[in-house]
């Protein structure tokens, strides 16, 4: 406080002196104006003797006061100067003492190997004191020292600058260890003293350096461990750490999810991922280095997985990692199945395939490869090199003949260095042609595909020849042919097409559309509906295209038949045939056939009328002959009786013929009706035979009948059935030799009744079999006269009316067999007058 009091007194004295001086200077002009210069220079002592006026008194008093004040001021100034001089000398002495003390303190700081950086205020320049031994690489220049980023590690420099900012702003003290770029460590302490911010930098040596080094390593290891744990925590596979006693000390999130708990609970409760068997295997199967690697089944999150487990133990504990290979195993199994499937597929191919690996050894071949080149199975299964396989092919003469085989082989093996597939053609000595494709793999190796194109080349050659033949054939056809594509444009035509429709070749060479061609053809045939139908058939989009045909009658008298044929490729073939001559012949034949129909109808009408006209007198003849032969009406001579018998026999035969003619006429007229009912088969057979006994006796024919007793009945017209059997047996007798055998058999087969009549006579020639059922057609039988030719015609008509059928089998000089088949319940067929 003493220096401050003295300073205030000094300032007060100086102020009084200045005030007195100023007053004196201010009064002097006024005094000079009132007094004469002499008076002003010297005081007039006479004034003291005489009386004074008021103005003079005032000026005198002011003058005395000014003088007194000036004297007092001068005395004060002298005193102040004396004091200031003494104080200045004292301050100089104190300053020298302070400098000496400062030098001593700096010397002390230098002996402690440290540097201080002091900031007196926020805006003041920092003061740098002390020095470092340089082991840490700190620069000696203050400016360079304050550029912390140039000699400290970046993270240390950033941390220091941040803490200094807080120290200078908030006075927050700190102490930390910094690492220099050259590897040394520096202790930095920040404090505040008397409002100053002070930074102390000290090199760490000895134990402190080692401790700092350990602290740094510990921090780095903690950081690395934190980073490593963060990385392991992101893994999909479970990871765990154990302490020296085998207890779990840390797990990642995948481990916690696998055991269905959180990480803290898994550690606290020591929840194991592996089961007892897995942990036992991990204990027993470690190698000498304490490592365990195995693939184990593990139940994780309630599902069974397969993990690759890796566990490493050290004296401080162990660490383990489990990688889920379930998907990998599944993909591996799927890949294996795919490879096996591809192998089986390739084995089914007719194209030979061989795969060589990066070592140029055979890895796979299909059956077609072995078959094509005829190589030994054991040789191929041994995985030979590509060159050895080529040598074996050459020995089997399955390679093209080469003047320089080794040069050709080297060129062939260049496929292993190629990046693009290569294709070559092999013409083998046995005449085969192979298309060989060498496809290099991205990771080395080559796949060879050997396609046997011998048949394809032959087919192409034959196809080209066939195309030429077809072209020549089409060009020489009399039918007009044109082929249109799926777009409706002309693709192919022959000269007959241009001739039929009077077209020009140059008009067709540009593949015109079907509408254009048919528009030109319409001048010769102007029916728009026909051309529209043809155009729709060719250009239609229907899924099921069908053939179409029709006829065109042109005004020039020509008649054309056209046909459209859908082609497999979506095109359409249109053919035109000139049928003018055929139509003219057909018309002539139709006219002639109509005339023949009318003649046949006239014949049938004539026969029917004649039959009716003959039946009445014939009945009379038969009646009168019977009367003549009756003894009641008179006795006849032997000769007359014989003649009467002849009349009756001939009349009966003639009546049977007339009845047959009338039956056929009834059938032709469509008015024949069957009287269906239950028929005893045996009785019908007996009745039919009864009417032929006389003829059997006359011809000495042996009729053998085979009718089962239990043959039963079936539905039929009894009278017509008897007539059928009568005609069949009669026909067999007629064509049998005298003293021969005729067989009649009846059988029931399924739902039909069969009557079989067989004779052993002359038989029927093959060229006459088709006409035996025709009307009025008979065949000679040796010396016997042929019949009227109505028997078998009647048989077929009646059998077919019952819904049955008739078959005939005959061989010359062997005999004839006729089979009549009747259904048990016939569906009666209506008579057709046109038959």
Coordinates of N, CA and C in Angstrom, one line a residue, residues 388-547:
X388 N -1.4 -87.3 -73.5 CA -1.5 -88.7 -73.6 C -2.8 -89.2 -74.2
X389 N -3.8 -88.5 -73.9 CA -5.1 -88.8 -74.5 C -5.0 -88.7 -76.1
X390 N -4.4 -87.6 -76.5 CA -4.2 -87.4 -78.0 C -3.4 -88.5 -78.6
X391 N -2.4 -89.0 -77.9 CA -1.5 -90.1 -78.4 C -2.4 -91.3 -78.5
X392 N -3.2 -91.6 -77.5 CA -4.0 -92.8 -77.5 C -5.0 -92.7 -78.6
X393 N -5.6 -91.5 -78.9 CA -6.5 -91.3 -80.0 C -5.8 -91.6 -81.3
X394 N -4.5 -91.1 -81.4 CA -3.8 -91.3 -82.6 C -3.5 -92.8 -82.9
X395 N -3.2 -93.5 -81.8 CA -2.9 -94.9 -81.9 C -4.2 -95.7 -82.4
X396 N -5.3 -95.2 -82.0 CA -6.6 -95.8 -82.4 C -7.1 -95.3 -83.7
X397 N -6.3 -94.4 -84.4 CA -6.6 -93.8 -85.7 C -8.0 -93.0 -85.6
X398 N -8.0 -92.2 -84.5 CA -9.2 -91.4 -84.2 C -8.8 -89.9 -84.3
X399 N -7.7 -89.6 -85.0 CA -7.3 -88.2 -85.2 C -7.1 -88.0 -86.7
X400 N -7.2 -86.8 -87.1 CA -6.9 -86.5 -88.5 C -5.4 -86.8 -88.9
X401 N -5.2 -87.3 -90.0 CA -3.9 -87.6 -90.5 C -3.1 -86.3 -90.6
X402 N -1.9 -86.3 -90.0 CA -1.1 -85.1 -89.9 C 0.3 -85.4 -90.4
X403 N 0.9 -84.5 -91.2 CA 2.3 -84.6 -91.6 C 3.3 -84.4 -90.5
X404 N 3.0 -83.4 -89.6 CA 3.8 -83.1 -88.4 C 2.9 -83.2 -87.2
X405 N 2.8 -84.4 -86.6 CA 1.8 -84.6 -85.5 C 2.2 -83.7 -84.3
X406 N 3.5 -83.6 -84.0 CA 3.9 -82.9 -82.8 C 3.6 -81.4 -82.9
X407 N 3.8 -80.9 -84.1 CA 3.4 -79.5 -84.3 C 1.9 -79.3 -84.1
X408 N 1.1 -80.2 -84.7 CA -0.3 -80.2 -84.6 C -0.8 -80.3 -83.2
X409 N -0.1 -81.2 -82.4 CA -0.5 -81.4 -81.0 C -0.2 -80.1 -80.2
X410 N 0.9 -79.5 -80.4 CA 1.2 -78.2 -79.7 C 0.2 -77.1 -80.0
X411 N -0.2 -77.1 -81.2 CA -1.2 -76.1 -81.6 C -2.5 -76.4 -81.0
X412 N -2.8 -77.7 -80.9 CA -4.1 -78.1 -80.3 C -4.1 -77.7 -78.8
X413 N -3.0 -77.9 -78.1 CA -2.9 -77.6 -76.7 C -2.8 -76.1 -76.4
X414 N -2.7 -75.3 -77.4 CA -2.7 -73.8 -77.1 C -4.1 -73.4 -76.6
X415 N -5.0 -74.2 -76.6 CA -6.4 -73.8 -76.0 C -6.3 -73.5 -74.5
X416 N -5.3 -74.1 -73.8 CA -5.1 -73.8 -72.4 C -4.7 -72.3 -72.1
X417 N -4.0 -71.7 -73.1 CA -3.6 -70.3 -73.0 C -4.6 -69.4 -73.7
X418 N -5.6 -69.9 -74.3 CA -6.5 -69.1 -75.0 C -7.6 -68.5 -74.1
X419 N -8.2 -67.4 -74.5 CA -9.3 -66.8 -73.7 C -10.6 -67.0 -74.4
X420 N -10.7 -67.4 -75.6 CA -11.9 -67.5 -76.4 C -12.0 -69.0 -76.8
X421 N -13.3 -69.5 -77.0 CA -13.4 -70.9 -77.5 C -12.9 -71.0 -78.9
X422 N -12.4 -72.2 -79.2 CA -11.9 -72.5 -80.5 C -12.7 -73.6 -81.1
X423 N -12.9 -73.6 -82.4 CA -13.6 -74.6 -83.1 C -12.8 -75.1 -84.3
X424 N -12.7 -76.4 -84.4 CA -12.0 -77.0 -85.5 C -12.8 -78.2 -86.0
X425 N -12.5 -78.7 -87.2 CA -13.2 -79.8 -87.8 C -12.1 -81.0 -88.0
X426 N -12.5 -82.1 -87.5 CA -11.6 -83.3 -87.7 C -12.2 -84.2 -88.7
X427 N -11.5 -84.5 -89.7 CA -11.9 -85.5 -90.7 C -11.1 -86.8 -90.5
X428 N -11.7 -87.8 -89.8 CA -11.0 -89.0 -89.4 C -10.8 -89.9 -90.6
X429 N -9.8 -90.8 -90.4 CA -9.5 -91.8 -91.5 C -10.6 -92.7 -91.8
X430 N -11.5 -93.0 -90.8 CA -12.6 -93.9 -91.1 C -13.8 -93.3 -91.7
X431 N -13.6 -92.0 -92.1 CA -14.7 -91.3 -92.9 C -15.6 -90.5 -92.0
X432 N -15.4 -90.5 -90.7 CA -16.2 -89.7 -89.8 C -15.7 -88.2 -89.8
X433 N -16.6 -87.3 -89.5 CA -16.3 -85.9 -89.4 C -16.7 -85.4 -88.0
X434 N -15.8 -84.8 -87.3 CA -16.1 -84.4 -85.9 C -16.0 -82.8 -85.9
X435 N -16.9 -82.2 -85.2 CA -16.8 -80.8 -84.9 C -16.3 -80.6 -83.5
X436 N -15.1 -80.2 -83.3 CA -14.4 -80.1 -82.0 C -14.4 -78.7 -81.5
X437 N -15.0 -78.5 -80.3 CA -15.0 -77.2 -79.7 C -14.2 -77.2 -78.4
X438 N -13.2 -76.4 -78.3 CA -12.3 -76.3 -77.1 C -12.7 -75.0 -76.4
X439 N -13.3 -75.2 -75.2 CA -13.8 -74.0 -74.4 C -12.9 -73.9 -73.2
X440 N -12.0 -72.9 -73.1 CA -11.2 -72.7 -71.9 C -12.0 -72.3 -70.7
X441 N -11.5 -72.8 -69.5 CA -12.2 -72.3 -68.3 C -11.5 -71.0 -67.8
X442 N -12.3 -70.3 -67.0 CA -11.8 -69.0 -66.5 C -10.6 -69.3 -65.5
X443 N -10.7 -70.4 -64.7 CA -9.7 -70.7 -63.7 C -8.7 -71.8 -64.2
X444 N -8.6 -72.0 -65.5 CA -7.7 -73.0 -66.0 C -8.4 -74.2 -66.5
X445 N -7.9 -74.9 -67.4 CA -8.5 -76.1 -67.9 C -9.3 -75.9 -69.2
X446 N -9.7 -76.9 -69.8 CA -10.4 -76.8 -71.1 C -11.5 -77.9 -71.1
X447 N -12.6 -77.6 -71.6 CA -13.7 -78.5 -71.9 C -13.8 -78.7 -73.4
X448 N -13.6 -80.0 -73.8 CA -13.7 -80.4 -75.2 C -15.1 -81.0 -75.5
X449 N -15.7 -80.5 -76.6 CA -17.0 -81.1 -77.1 C -16.7 -81.6 -78.5
X450 N -17.0 -82.9 -78.6 CA -16.7 -83.6 -79.9 C -18.1 -84.0 -80.5
X451 N -18.5 -83.2 -81.5 CA -19.8 -83.5 -82.1 C -19.6 -84.2 -83.4
X452 N -20.2 -85.4 -83.5 CA -20.1 -86.2 -84.7 C -21.1 -85.7 -85.7
X453 N -20.6 -85.0 -86.7 CA -21.5 -84.4 -87.7 C -21.6 -85.2 -89.0
X454 N -21.1 -86.4 -88.9 CA -21.1 -87.2 -90.1 C -22.5 -87.4 -90.7
X455 N -23.4 -87.8 -89.8 CA -24.8 -88.0 -90.3 C -25.4 -86.7 -90.7
X456 N -25.1 -85.6 -90.0 CA -25.7 -84.4 -90.4 C -25.2 -83.9 -91.7
X457 N -23.9 -84.1 -92.0 CA -23.4 -83.7 -93.3 C -24.0 -84.6 -94.4
X458 N -24.2 -85.9 -94.1 CA -24.8 -86.8 -95.1 C -26.3 -86.4 -95.3
X459 N -27.0 -86.0 -94.1 CA -28.3 -85.6 -94.2 C -28.5 -84.3 -95.0
X460 N -27.5 -83.4 -94.8 CA -27.5 -82.1 -95.5 C -27.4 -82.4 -97.0
X461 N -26.4 -83.3 -97.3 CA -26.2 -83.6 -98.7 C -27.4 -84.3 -99.3
X462 N -28.0 -85.2 -98.6 CA -29.2 -85.9 -99.1 C -30.4 -84.9 -99.1
X463 N -30.4 -83.9 -98.2 CA -31.5 -82.9 -98.2 C -31.4 -82.0 -99.4
X464 N -30.1 -81.6 -99.7 CA -29.9 -80.8 -100.9 C -30.3 -81.5 -102.1
X465 N -29.9 -82.8 -102.2 CA -30.2 -83.6 -103.4 C -31.8 -83.7 -103.5
X466 N -32.4 -84.0 -102.3 CA -33.8 -84.1 -102.3 C -34.5 -82.8 -102.7
X467 N -34.0 -81.7 -102.3 CA -34.5 -80.4 -102.7 C -34.4 -80.2 -104.2
X468 N -33.3 -80.6 -104.7 CA -33.2 -80.5 -106.2 C -34.1 -81.4 -106.9
X469 N -34.3 -82.7 -106.3 CA -35.2 -83.6 -106.9 C -36.6 -83.1 -106.8
X470 N -37.0 -82.6 -105.7 CA -38.3 -82.0 -105.5 C -38.5 -80.8 -106.4
X471 N -37.5 -80.0 -106.5 CA -37.7 -78.9 -107.5 C -37.9 -79.3 -108.9
X472 N -37.1 -80.3 -109.3 CA -37.3 -80.8 -110.7 C -38.7 -81.5 -110.8
X473 N -39.1 -82.2 -109.7 CA -40.4 -82.8 -109.7 C -41.5 -81.8 -109.8
X474 N -41.4 -80.8 -109.0 CA -42.5 -79.7 -109.0 C -42.5 -79.0 -110.4
X475 N -41.3 -78.8 -111.0 CA -41.3 -78.1 -112.2 C -41.9 -78.9 -113.4
X476 N -41.9 -80.3 -113.2 CA -42.5 -81.1 -114.3 C -43.8 -81.7 -113.9
X477 N -44.4 -81.2 -112.8 CA -45.8 -81.7 -112.5 C -46.8 -81.0 -113.4
X478 N -47.8 -81.7 -113.7 CA -48.9 -81.1 -114.5 C -49.9 -80.3 -113.6
X479 N -49.8 -80.6 -112.3 CA -50.6 -79.9 -111.3 C -49.9 -78.6 -111.0
X480 N -50.7 -77.5 -110.8 CA -50.2 -76.2 -110.4 C -50.0 -76.2 -108.9
X481 N -48.8 -75.8 -108.5 CA -48.4 -75.8 -107.0 C -47.9 -74.5 -106.7
X482 N -48.3 -73.9 -105.6 CA -47.8 -72.7 -105.0 C -47.7 -72.8 -103.5
X483 N -46.6 -72.3 -102.9 CA -46.4 -72.3 -101.5 C -46.3 -70.9 -101.0
X484 N -47.2 -70.6 -100.0 CA -47.2 -69.2 -99.4 C -46.7 -69.3 -98.0
X485 N -45.9 -68.3 -97.6 CA -45.4 -68.3 -96.2 C -46.4 -67.8 -95.2
X486 N -46.0 -67.9 -93.9 CA -47.0 -67.4 -92.9 C -47.4 -66.0 -93.0
X487 N -46.6 -65.2 -93.7 CA -46.9 -63.8 -93.9 C -47.8 -63.6 -95.2
X488 N -48.2 -64.7 -95.8 CA -49.0 -64.5 -97.0 C -48.3 -64.3 -98.3
X489 N -47.0 -64.3 -98.3 CA -46.2 -64.0 -99.5 C -45.8 -65.3 -100.2
X490 N -45.7 -65.2 -101.5 CA -45.4 -66.4 -102.3 C -43.9 -66.8 -102.1
X491 N -43.7 -68.1 -101.8 CA -42.4 -68.6 -101.6 C -41.9 -69.6 -102.7
X492 N -42.8 -70.3 -103.2 CA -42.4 -71.4 -104.2 C -43.6 -71.6 -105.2
X493 N -43.3 -71.8 -106.4 CA -44.3 -72.1 -107.4 C -43.6 -72.9 -108.6
X494 N -44.5 -73.6 -109.3 CA -43.9 -74.3 -110.5 C -44.5 -73.7 -111.8
X495 N -43.9 -74.1 -112.9 CA -44.4 -73.6 -114.2 C -45.9 -73.8 -114.5
X496 N -46.4 -74.9 -114.0 CA -47.8 -75.2 -114.2 C -48.7 -74.1 -113.6
X497 N -48.3 -73.6 -112.4 CA -49.1 -72.5 -111.8 C -49.1 -71.3 -112.6
X498 N -48.0 -70.9 -113.2 CA -48.1 -69.7 -114.1 C -48.9 -70.0 -115.3
X499 N -48.8 -71.3 -115.8 CA -49.5 -71.6 -117.1 C -51.0 -71.7 -116.8
X500 N -51.5 -72.2 -115.6 CA -52.9 -72.3 -115.3 C -53.5 -71.0 -115.3
X501 N -52.8 -70.0 -114.7 CA -53.4 -68.7 -114.4 C -52.8 -67.6 -115.2
X502 N -52.0 -68.0 -116.2 CA -51.5 -67.0 -117.2 C -50.8 -65.9 -116.5
X503 N -49.8 -66.3 -115.6 CA -49.0 -65.3 -114.9 C -47.6 -65.2 -115.5
X504 N -46.9 -64.1 -115.2 CA -45.6 -63.9 -115.7 C -44.6 -64.2 -114.6
X505 N -43.5 -64.8 -115.0 CA -42.5 -65.2 -114.0 C -41.9 -64.0 -113.3
X506 N -41.7 -62.9 -114.0 CA -41.1 -61.7 -113.4 C -42.0 -61.1 -112.4
X507 N -43.4 -61.3 -112.5 CA -44.3 -60.8 -111.5 C -44.2 -61.6 -110.2
X508 N -43.8 -62.9 -110.3 CA -43.8 -63.8 -109.1 C -42.4 -63.8 -108.4
X509 N -41.4 -63.3 -109.1 CA -40.1 -63.4 -108.6 C -39.9 -62.5 -107.4
X510 N -40.7 -61.5 -107.2 CA -40.6 -60.5 -106.1 C -41.4 -60.9 -104.9
X511 N -41.9 -62.2 -104.8 CA -42.7 -62.7 -103.7 C -43.9 -61.9 -103.4
X512 N -44.8 -61.7 -104.3 CA -46.0 -60.9 -104.1 C -46.9 -61.5 -103.0
X513 N -47.8 -60.7 -102.5 CA -48.8 -61.2 -101.5 C -49.9 -62.0 -102.1
X514 N -50.5 -62.8 -101.3 CA -51.5 -63.7 -101.9 C -52.7 -62.9 -102.5
X515 N -53.0 -61.8 -101.8 CA -54.1 -61.0 -102.3 C -53.8 -60.4 -103.7
X516 N -52.5 -60.1 -104.0 CA -52.1 -59.6 -105.3 C -52.3 -60.7 -106.3
X517 N -51.8 -61.9 -106.0 CA -51.8 -63.0 -107.0 C -53.2 -63.4 -107.3
X518 N -54.0 -63.5 -106.2 CA -55.4 -64.0 -106.5 C -56.2 -62.9 -107.2
X519 N -55.8 -61.6 -106.9 CA -56.5 -60.5 -107.7 C -56.2 -60.6 -109.2
X520 N -55.0 -61.1 -109.5 CA -54.7 -61.3 -110.9 C -55.4 -62.5 -111.5
X521 N -55.5 -63.5 -110.7 CA -56.2 -64.8 -111.1 C -57.7 -64.6 -111.3
X522 N -58.2 -63.5 -110.6 CA -59.7 -63.4 -110.7 C -60.2 -63.0 -112.1
X523 N -59.3 -62.6 -113.0 CA -59.8 -62.3 -114.3 C -60.2 -63.5 -115.1
X524 N -59.7 -64.7 -114.6 CA -60.1 -66.0 -115.2 C -61.2 -66.7 -114.5
X525 N -61.3 -66.3 -113.2 CA -62.4 -66.9 -112.4 C -62.8 -65.8 -111.4
X526 N -64.0 -65.3 -111.6 CA -64.4 -64.0 -110.9 C -65.2 -64.2 -109.7
X527 N -65.2 -65.4 -109.1 CA -66.1 -65.6 -107.9 C -65.3 -65.1 -106.7
X528 N -65.7 -63.9 -106.1 CA -65.0 -63.3 -105.0 C -65.0 -64.2 -103.8
X529 N -66.1 -64.9 -103.5 CA -66.2 -65.7 -102.3 C -65.1 -66.8 -102.3
X530 N -64.9 -67.4 -103.4 CA -63.9 -68.5 -103.5 C -62.5 -68.0 -103.2
X531 N -62.2 -66.8 -103.8 CA -60.8 -66.2 -103.6 C -60.7 -65.7 -102.1
X532 N -61.8 -65.2 -101.6 CA -61.8 -64.8 -100.2 C -61.5 -65.9 -99.2
X533 N -62.2 -67.1 -99.5 CA -62.0 -68.3 -98.7 C -60.5 -68.8 -98.8
X534 N -60.0 -68.8 -100.0 CA -58.6 -69.2 -100.1 C -57.6 -68.2 -99.4
X535 N -57.9 -66.9 -99.5 CA -57.0 -66.0 -98.9 C -57.1 -66.1 -97.3
X536 N -58.3 -66.3 -96.8 CA -58.5 -66.5 -95.4 C -57.8 -67.8 -94.9
X537 N -57.8 -68.8 -95.7 CA -57.2 -70.1 -95.3 C -55.6 -69.9 -95.2
X538 N -55.1 -69.1 -96.1 CA -53.6 -68.9 -96.2 C -53.2 -68.0 -95.1
X539 N -53.9 -66.9 -94.9 CA -53.4 -65.8 -94.0 C -54.1 -65.8 -92.6
X540 N -55.0 -66.8 -92.4 CA -55.7 -66.9 -91.1 C -54.8 -67.2 -90.0
X541 N -55.3 -66.8 -88.8 CA -54.5 -67.0 -87.6 C -55.1 -68.1 -86.7
X542 N -55.9 -68.9 -87.2 CA -56.6 -70.0 -86.4 C -55.5 -70.9 -85.9
X543 N -55.7 -71.4 -84.6 CA -54.8 -72.4 -84.0 C -54.8 -73.7 -84.7
X544 N -56.0 -74.2 -85.1 CA -56.1 -75.5 -85.8 C -56.4 -75.2 -87.2
X545 N -55.4 -75.2 -88.0 CA -55.6 -75.0 -89.5 C -55.9 -76.4 -90.1
X546 N -56.9 -76.4 -91.0 CA -57.3 -77.6 -91.6 C -57.2 -77.5 -93.1
X547 N -57.2 -78.6 -93.8 CA -57.2 -78.7 -95.2 C -58.5 -78.2 -95.8

